[in-house]
Amino acid sequence: MDTGLGLSVLPKEKQDALVSVAREFVHSKVGYSFSGDEQKTLKPFFTNIDQRVFFMHSLPSNVMATLASMFSRLKNKRGIRGVFVDSFLPGLLVSNLCTSQDDVEPFLKNHEIKNLRDFISYSSETRSKFEWFVSQAPEEAYTRLLADSQKAKKFLGMWLDQYGHNSIARMGEVWICFEDVSILAAKSIEWTRPGAGYVELSTRFVDREKAGVYPIDNELRVLGTSASVIQNHLNSLFILYADNLGDNLNGLFPNFLREKWGKLIEENGGKVEVGVAGETFDILGNLLPAATLTSVAAAISGESLPSVLRHLILDDTAENLALVELILQEAGKVGADQFIRHYQPSDAEIRGWKHIPLTLFGGLERIVPFITVPKNEIAKNIIEEAFFFREEDEHLSILDIRDIVGELFIGGRDDHDKLPREFELVTVPFVGVMSFRGWRDLHRQGLSTHRRTLLTPSLGFYRYDKPQPPKLAKSFQIAKQSSQNVYVGLNQVPPVISQYILPIGFRAGFIYSANLRQHEFCNWQRTKPSVNHEVRQIFLSIEKGLRDLYPWWHLFSRANMTPAYIFARGSEVPLTQSL
């Protein structure tokens, strides 16, 4: 395979050497362990307890979704499996001892139960409750017996391969967890696709003292670059990050935020420390390199599962190929391998999997609609004509678009009321630039189309446009300049691989497209006060673009047009209130 910019352009012996380096890390055991009692509770629900890639199974869907959400928000050095034994399971078992669910948290706190070990050792009753749970959990052999059912294999093989009935695979759902993968690999995993959802570990949990990074220095050593140069560069980025952050959020930047905004936030009933923490991690996260390790939990339909592997392969890094190997290995333990068909990219897919050329983004600062979007009269006529076909709503079929909104939402509009399906008939693409860190949020918008440029220094670096201490801009400039210097030295390295060493504050060019129904929903969601400032500005720009294109759009839109807020969390104080 040759996508032109990644691993596959290298000679075969170099490709093999890089994949070998990737395997050494990706296939290695995790740096933590579980006790015997913890293993008893984990093995029935996780395909392994010591590797970086594993499937969750045999748990109710609401429980797996809860675990993934808790995992992304709770700092646990043992990942989602640690969340299960340290947080979720003790609470679950205590709920069987309490007369009310309201008593669970006080019970845990009052008796200092912080993990499964504390729960088991608390009393004979809690030990008995633990043993009961273990006795009820399915055995590994039971799960494997069902997963290996020849009846299921034969049926799926015939209907998926012979007849191409993908709707059968659509009914299946698998949960895959990835621990300690690079931010770059996480975005390969998270390419939006129907029937899939993702939760990524917050960058606020990056260890300031010893941040984990994918060993890109070892890969680059194979390609003739000094490993020490790369190590020193990555370390310098983490030092900048830690210096601005401080211990326990007492660095120059969070202290500036407290001094500048603390009194105003308190006067408006906000939570100063919540706001300071959120803003600090949002902004300083731009200093982290793309090689920084993160974790991802993904819920994926059986139909979409092959595309996860396909996209990992198409993004053309050694790390991704090593991850594909582990997915295939673990999938067989829960029968998910029976959905993994035709995952190798075709020649047409390879040719079409190109990054957008950087030259198209010269001078572009924000986000603008395509020149060729449907003009006002065309979009208006399409929607009005679509309503004309509503035979059951004859009164709607004769209305002008400005009157439709009043007829649709007589009696009000609930929070989650999307626009009717007629608005799906008009699609409006946008093109823009933003930090790679911010693009990661934009990219999570489902039912939308996404493409991007490579991450390079060419399009500039993130700029914080709120009041700030001088040291912040200086830190960004140092990160930008030092990264450019190292990047230039990688001129013989495929640019897909060079992305790893760059801080995610470098800007990427992107295309983002959605139909009007989806635009309205996303703009409503992502202009709320709780959204990262840069991301919110992008969606405000999209909203303004739509209002400029279509004078009637504001009648249908619920976007919050407040220009900016002091913090994305802890308060809803507009920035303009203080300027």
CSV table of C-alpha atoms in Angstrom, one decimal, residues 231-566:
chain,number,residue,atom,x,y,z
A,231,GLN,CA,13.8,12.9,23.3
A,232,ASN,CA,15.2,16.3,24.2
A,233,HIS,CA,12.6,18.1,22.0
A,234,LEU,CA,9.7,16.2,23.5
A,235,ASN,CA,10.9,16.7,27.0
A,236,SER,CA,11.2,20.5,26.3
A,237,LEU,CA,7.5,20.6,25.4
A,238,PHE,CA,6.5,18.9,28.6
A,239,ILE,CA,8.7,21.2,30.6
A,240,LEU,CA,7.0,24.2,29.0
A,241,TYR,CA,3.6,22.6,29.8
A,242,ALA,CA,4.6,21.8,33.4
A,243,ASP,CA,6.2,25.3,34.0
A,244,ASN,CA,3.0,27.1,32.9
A,245,LEU,CA,0.7,24.6,34.8
A,246,GLY,CA,2.6,24.5,38.1
A,247,ASP,CA,2.1,21.9,40.8
A,248,ASN,CA,-1.5,21.6,41.8
A,249,LEU,CA,-2.5,24.3,39.3
A,250,ASN,CA,-0.3,27.0,41.0
A,251,GLY,CA,1.7,28.0,37.9
A,252,LEU,CA,1.8,31.4,36.3
A,253,PHE,CA,-1.1,30.9,33.9
A,254,PRO,CA,-3.7,29.5,36.4
A,255,ASN,CA,-2.6,32.1,39.0
A,256,PHE,CA,-3.1,34.8,36.4
A,257,LEU,CA,-6.6,33.5,35.7
A,258,ARG,CA,-7.5,33.5,39.4
A,259,GLU,CA,-6.3,37.1,39.8
A,260,LYS,CA,-7.9,38.4,36.7
A,261,TRP,CA,-11.3,36.7,36.8
A,262,GLY,CA,-11.7,35.1,40.3
A,263,LYS,CA,-13.7,38.0,41.9
A,264,LEU,CA,-16.0,38.4,38.9
A,265,ILE,CA,-16.7,34.7,38.7
A,266,GLU,CA,-17.5,34.5,42.5
A,267,GLU,CA,-19.8,37.6,42.2
A,268,ASN,CA,-21.7,35.8,39.5
A,269,GLY,CA,-22.1,32.6,41.5
A,270,GLY,CA,-19.5,30.6,39.5
A,271,LYS,CA,-16.9,28.1,40.6
A,272,VAL,CA,-13.5,29.7,40.3
A,273,GLU,CA,-11.4,26.6,40.6
A,274,VAL,CA,-13.4,24.6,38.2
A,275,GLY,CA,-13.2,27.4,35.6
A,276,VAL,CA,-9.4,27.9,36.2
A,277,ALA,CA,-8.7,24.2,35.8
A,278,GLY,CA,-10.8,23.9,32.6
A,279,GLU,CA,-9.3,26.9,31.0
A,280,THR,CA,-5.7,26.0,32.0
A,281,PHE,CA,-5.9,22.5,30.6
A,282,ASP,CA,-7.7,23.6,27.5
A,283,ILE,CA,-5.1,26.2,26.6
A,284,LEU,CA,-1.9,24.5,27.8
A,285,GLY,CA,-2.9,21.3,26.0
A,286,ASN,CA,-1.7,23.0,22.8
A,287,LEU,CA,1.9,22.4,24.0
A,288,LEU,CA,1.5,18.6,24.1
A,289,PRO,CA,3.1,16.7,21.3
A,290,ALA,CA,1.0,14.4,19.1
A,291,ALA,CA,3.1,11.5,20.5
A,292,THR,CA,1.5,12.1,23.9
A,293,LEU,CA,-0.2,8.9,25.2
A,294,THR,CA,-4.0,8.9,25.7
A,295,SER,CA,-6.7,6.2,25.9
A,296,VAL,CA,-9.9,5.6,23.9
A,297,ALA,CA,-13.0,3.6,24.5
A,298,ALA,CA,-15.1,2.9,21.4
A,299,ALA,CA,-18.6,1.3,20.9
A,300,ILE,CA,-18.8,0.1,17.3
A,301,SER,CA,-21.4,-1.7,15.3
A,302,GLY,CA,-20.3,-5.0,13.7
A,303,GLU,CA,-20.8,-3.3,10.3
A,304,SER,CA,-18.5,-0.4,11.2
A,305,LEU,CA,-15.8,-2.5,12.8
A,306,PRO,CA,-13.9,-3.3,9.6
A,307,SER,CA,-13.7,0.4,8.8
A,308,VAL,CA,-11.9,1.0,12.1
A,309,LEU,CA,-9.1,-1.4,11.0
A,310,ARG,CA,-9.2,0.0,7.5
A,311,HIS,CA,-8.7,3.6,8.6
A,312,LEU,CA,-5.9,2.6,11.0
A,313,ILE,CA,-4.2,1.0,8.0
A,314,LEU,CA,-4.8,3.9,5.7
A,315,ASP,CA,-3.3,6.4,8.1
A,316,ASP,CA,-0.1,4.5,7.4
A,317,THR,CA,1.9,4.5,10.7
A,318,ALA,CA,3.7,1.6,12.3
A,319,GLU,CA,1.8,2.2,15.6
A,320,ASN,CA,-1.5,1.8,13.7
A,321,LEU,CA,-0.5,-1.5,12.1
A,322,ALA,CA,0.5,-2.9,15.5
A,323,LEU,CA,-2.8,-1.8,16.9
A,324,VAL,CA,-4.6,-3.6,14.1
A,325,GLU,CA,-2.8,-6.8,15.0
A,326,LEU,CA,-4.0,-6.6,18.6
A,327,ILE,CA,-7.6,-5.9,17.6
A,328,LEU,CA,-7.6,-9.0,15.5
A,329,GLN,CA,-6.1,-11.0,18.3
A,330,GLU,CA,-8.6,-9.9,20.9
A,331,ALA,CA,-11.7,-9.9,18.6
A,332,GLY,CA,-11.6,-13.7,18.3
A,333,LYS,CA,-12.2,-14.0,22.1
A,334,VAL,CA,-15.7,-12.5,21.8
A,335,GLY,CA,-16.7,-13.5,18.3
A,336,ALA,CA,-16.1,-10.0,16.9
A,337,ASP,CA,-13.7,-11.4,14.4
A,338,GLN,CA,-16.7,-12.7,12.5
A,339,PHE,CA,-17.6,-9.2,11.6
A,340,ILE,CA,-14.1,-8.3,10.4
A,341,ARG,CA,-14.4,-8.9,6.7
A,342,HIS,CA,-12.9,-7.0,3.8
A,343,TYR,CA,-10.9,-4.7,6.1
A,344,GLN,CA,-7.9,-4.4,3.9
A,345,PRO,CA,-8.1,-1.1,1.9
A,346,SER,CA,-8.8,-1.5,-1.8
A,347,ASP,CA,-6.7,0.3,-4.4
A,348,ALA,CA,-9.5,2.9,-4.9
A,349,GLU,CA,-9.6,3.6,-1.1
A,350,ILE,CA,-5.9,4.0,-1.0
A,351,ARG,CA,-5.9,6.5,-3.9
A,352,GLY,CA,-8.8,8.4,-2.2
A,353,TRP,CA,-7.2,8.5,1.2
A,354,LYS,CA,-5.1,11.6,0.7
A,355,HIS,CA,-4.7,14.6,3.1
A,356,ILE,CA,-5.8,18.0,1.8
A,357,PRO,CA,-2.9,19.9,0.2
A,358,LEU,CA,-1.5,22.6,2.5
A,359,THR,CA,-1.3,25.1,-0.4
A,360,LEU,CA,-5.1,25.5,-0.4
A,361,PHE,CA,-5.0,27.2,3.0
A,362,GLY,CA,-2.6,30.0,2.6
A,363,GLY,CA,-3.9,33.2,4.3
A,364,LEU,CA,-7.0,31.5,5.7
A,365,GLU,CA,-7.5,32.4,9.3
A,366,ARG,CA,-10.8,31.0,10.4
A,367,ILE,CA,-13.6,29.1,8.6
A,368,VAL,CA,-15.7,30.0,5.6
A,369,PRO,CA,-18.3,28.2,3.4
A,370,PHE,CA,-17.4,26.7,0.1
A,371,ILE,CA,-17.9,29.2,-2.8
A,372,THR,CA,-20.2,26.7,-4.5
A,373,VAL,CA,-22.7,26.2,-1.6
A,374,PRO,CA,-26.4,26.3,-2.5
A,375,LYS,CA,-27.4,30.0,-2.8
A,376,ASN,CA,-30.2,31.4,-0.8
A,377,GLU,CA,-33.0,31.0,-3.3
A,378,ILE,CA,-31.9,27.5,-4.2
A,379,ALA,CA,-31.7,26.3,-0.6
A,380,LYS,CA,-35.0,28.0,0.2
A,381,ASN,CA,-36.8,26.4,-2.8
A,382,ILE,CA,-35.4,22.9,-2.0
A,383,ILE,CA,-36.8,23.0,1.5
A,384,GLU,CA,-40.1,24.6,0.5
A,385,GLU,CA,-40.5,22.0,-2.3
A,386,ALA,CA,-39.8,19.2,0.2
A,387,PHE,CA,-42.5,20.5,2.5
A,388,PHE,CA,-44.8,20.5,-0.6
A,389,PHE,CA,-44.8,16.7,-0.5
A,390,ARG,CA,-46.2,16.6,3.0
A,391,GLU,CA,-49.7,15.4,2.0
A,392,GLU,CA,-50.7,14.9,5.6
A,393,ASP,CA,-49.8,18.5,6.4
A,394,GLU,CA,-51.5,20.4,3.6
A,395,HIS,CA,-51.1,23.7,5.5
A,396,LEU,CA,-47.4,23.3,5.6
A,397,SER,CA,-47.1,22.6,1.9
A,398,ILE,CA,-48.3,26.1,1.0
A,399,LEU,CA,-46.2,28.1,3.4
A,400,ASP,CA,-43.1,30.2,2.7
A,401,ILE,CA,-40.0,29.1,4.6
A,402,ARG,CA,-40.3,31.9,7.1
A,403,ASP,CA,-43.8,30.7,8.1
A,404,ILE,CA,-42.7,27.0,8.5
A,405,VAL,CA,-40.9,27.5,11.8
A,406,GLY,CA,-44.1,28.8,13.5
A,407,GLU,CA,-46.1,25.9,12.2
A,408,LEU,CA,-43.5,23.3,13.2
A,409,PHE,CA,-43.0,24.4,16.7
A,410,ILE,CA,-46.4,25.4,17.9
A,411,GLY,CA,-46.3,25.1,21.6
A,412,GLY,CA,-42.6,25.4,21.8
A,413,ARG,CA,-39.5,23.4,21.0
A,414,ASP,CA,-37.9,20.8,23.3
A,415,ASP,CA,-34.1,20.9,23.8
A,416,HIS,CA,-33.5,17.9,21.6
A,417,ASP,CA,-36.0,18.7,18.8
A,418,LYS,CA,-33.9,18.6,15.6
A,419,LEU,CA,-35.2,20.3,12.5
A,420,PRO,CA,-37.4,18.1,10.3
A,421,ARG,CA,-35.8,15.8,7.7
A,422,GLU,CA,-36.5,18.2,4.9
A,423,PHE,CA,-33.5,20.2,6.1
A,424,GLU,CA,-31.3,17.2,5.3
A,425,LEU,CA,-31.6,18.0,1.6
A,426,VAL,CA,-29.3,21.0,1.7
A,427,THR,CA,-25.7,20.4,2.5
A,428,VAL,CA,-23.3,23.2,3.3
A,429,PRO,CA,-19.5,22.5,3.4
A,430,PHE,CA,-17.0,24.7,5.2
A,431,VAL,CA,-13.2,25.0,5.0
A,432,GLY,CA,-11.0,26.4,7.7
A,433,VAL,CA,-8.0,26.2,10.0
A,434,MET,CA,-7.7,25.6,13.7
A,435,SER,CA,-5.3,24.0,16.1
A,436,PHE,CA,-5.0,20.3,15.8
A,437,ARG,CA,-6.1,20.1,19.4
A,438,GLY,CA,-9.3,22.0,18.6
A,439,TRP,CA,-9.9,20.0,15.4
A,440,ARG,CA,-10.0,16.8,17.5
A,441,ASP,CA,-13.3,18.2,19.0
A,442,LEU,CA,-14.7,19.3,15.7
A,443,HIS,CA,-13.9,15.9,14.3
A,444,ARG,CA,-16.1,14.2,16.9
A,445,GLN,CA,-19.3,15.6,15.3
A,446,GLY,CA,-21.1,12.6,13.8
A,447,LEU,CA,-23.2,12.5,10.7
A,448,SER,CA,-20.7,15.0,9.2
A,449,THR,CA,-17.9,14.8,6.7
A,450,HIS,CA,-14.3,15.5,7.8
A,451,ARG,CA,-11.0,15.9,6.0
A,452,ARG,CA,-7.8,17.5,7.1
A,453,THR,CA,-4.3,18.4,6.1
A,454,LEU,CA,-1.2,16.8,7.6
A,455,LEU,CA,-0.1,18.3,11.0
A,456,THR,CA,2.9,20.4,10.0
A,457,PRO,CA,4.3,23.8,11.1
A,458,SER,CA,3.2,25.4,7.8
A,459,LEU,CA,-0.2,26.9,8.9
A,460,GLY,CA,1.0,28.5,12.1
A,461,PHE,CA,0.4,28.0,15.8
A,462,TYR,CA,-2.6,28.4,18.1
A,463,ARG,CA,-3.2,31.9,19.5
A,464,TYR,CA,-5.0,32.6,22.7
A,465,ASP,CA,-7.2,35.7,22.2
A,466,LYS,CA,-8.2,36.5,25.8
A,467,PRO,CA,-6.2,38.4,28.4
A,468,GLN,CA,-3.1,36.5,29.3
A,469,PRO,CA,0.3,36.7,31.0
A,470,PRO,CA,3.2,37.5,28.6
A,471,LYS,CA,4.8,34.2,29.4
A,472,LEU,CA,2.1,32.2,27.7
A,473,ALA,CA,2.6,33.7,24.3
A,474,LYS,CA,6.3,33.3,24.8
A,475,SER,CA,5.9,29.6,25.7
A,476,PHE,CA,3.8,29.1,22.5
A,477,GLN,CA,6.5,30.9,20.5
A,478,ILE,CA,9.3,28.7,22.0
A,479,ALA,CA,7.3,25.5,21.3
A,480,LYS,CA,6.6,26.7,17.7
A,481,GLN,CA,10.2,27.6,16.9
A,482,SER,CA,11.9,24.6,18.5
A,483,SER,CA,9.4,22.3,16.8
A,484,GLN,CA,10.0,23.9,13.4
A,485,ASN,CA,13.8,23.5,13.9
A,486,VAL,CA,13.5,19.8,14.7
A,487,TYR,CA,10.9,19.2,11.9
A,488,VAL,CA,13.2,20.7,9.3
A,489,GLY,CA,15.8,18.1,10.3
A,490,LEU,CA,13.2,15.4,9.4
A,491,ASN,CA,13.1,16.3,5.8
A,492,GLN,CA,13.9,12.7,4.8
A,493,VAL,CA,11.2,11.3,7.0
A,494,PRO,CA,7.7,10.6,5.6
A,495,PRO,CA,5.5,13.6,6.8
A,496,VAL,CA,2.8,11.3,8.3
A,497,ILE,CA,5.5,10.0,10.7
A,498,SER,CA,6.9,13.5,11.4
A,499,GLN,CA,3.5,14.5,12.8
A,500,TYR,CA,4.3,12.7,16.1
A,501,ILE,CA,6.9,15.2,17.2
A,502,LEU,CA,4.8,18.3,16.7
A,503,PRO,CA,2.7,20.0,19.5
A,504,ILE,CA,-1.0,19.8,18.8
A,505,GLY,CA,-1.2,23.6,19.0
A,506,PHE,CA,0.0,23.7,15.4
A,507,ARG,CA,-2.9,24.5,13.1
A,508,ALA,CA,-4.4,22.1,10.6
A,509,GLY,CA,-6.5,22.9,7.6
A,510,PHE,CA,-9.8,21.0,7.4
A,511,ILE,CA,-13.1,20.5,5.5
A,512,TYR,CA,-16.2,20.1,7.6
A,513,SER,CA,-19.5,19.5,5.9
A,514,ALA,CA,-23.0,18.7,7.2
A,515,ASN,CA,-26.6,19.1,6.1
A,516,LEU,CA,-28.7,21.9,7.6
A,517,ARG,CA,-30.4,19.6,10.1
A,518,GLN,CA,-27.0,18.5,11.4
A,519,HIS,CA,-25.5,22.0,11.3
A,520,GLU,CA,-28.4,23.3,13.5
A,521,PHE,CA,-27.9,20.6,16.1
A,522,CYS,CA,-24.1,20.8,16.2
A,523,ASN,CA,-24.2,24.6,16.4
A,524,TRP,CA,-26.7,24.4,19.3
A,525,GLN,CA,-24.5,21.9,21.1
A,526,ARG,CA,-21.1,23.5,20.5
A,527,THR,CA,-22.0,27.1,21.2
A,528,LYS,CA,-23.0,26.4,24.7
A,529,PRO,CA,-20.9,28.2,27.4
A,530,SER,CA,-19.2,24.9,28.5
A,531,VAL,CA,-17.4,24.4,25.1
A,532,ASN,CA,-13.7,25.0,24.6
A,533,HIS,CA,-13.2,28.6,23.5
A,534,GLU,CA,-11.5,27.9,20.2
A,535,VAL,CA,-14.0,25.2,19.2
A,536,ARG,CA,-16.9,27.5,20.2
A,537,GLN,CA,-15.5,30.2,18.0
A,538,ILE,CA,-15.4,27.8,15.0
A,539,PHE,CA,-19.0,26.9,15.5
A,540,LEU,CA,-20.0,30.5,15.9
A,541,SER,CA,-18.2,31.2,12.6
A,542,ILE,CA,-20.2,28.4,11.0
A,543,GLU,CA,-23.4,29.8,12.4
A,544,LYS,CA,-22.6,33.3,11.2
A,545,GLY,CA,-21.7,31.9,7.8
A,546,LEU,CA,-25.1,30.2,7.6
A,547,ARG,CA,-26.9,33.4,8.6
A,548,ASP,CA,-25.0,35.3,6.0
A,549,LEU,CA,-26.0,32.8,3.3
A,550,TYR,CA,-29.6,32.3,4.4
A,551,PRO,CA,-31.4,35.4,5.9
A,552,TRP,CA,-34.1,33.1,7.3
A,553,TRP,CA,-31.7,30.7,9.1
A,554,HIS,CA,-31.8,32.5,12.5
A,555,LEU,CA,-35.5,31.6,12.7
A,556,PHE,CA,-34.6,27.9,12.9
A,557,SER,CA,-31.3,28.1,14.8
A,558,ARG,CA,-30.9,27.7,18.5
A,559,ALA,CA,-27.2,28.7,18.5
A,560,ASN,CA,-26.0,30.8,21.4
A,561,MET,CA,-24.5,33.9,19.8
A,562,THR,CA,-22.7,35.3,22.8
A,563,PRO,CA,-19.3,36.2,21.5
A,564,ALA,CA,-17.2,34.6,24.2
A,565,TYR,CA,-17.2,33.5,27.9
A,566,ILE,CA,-14.5,34.0,30.5
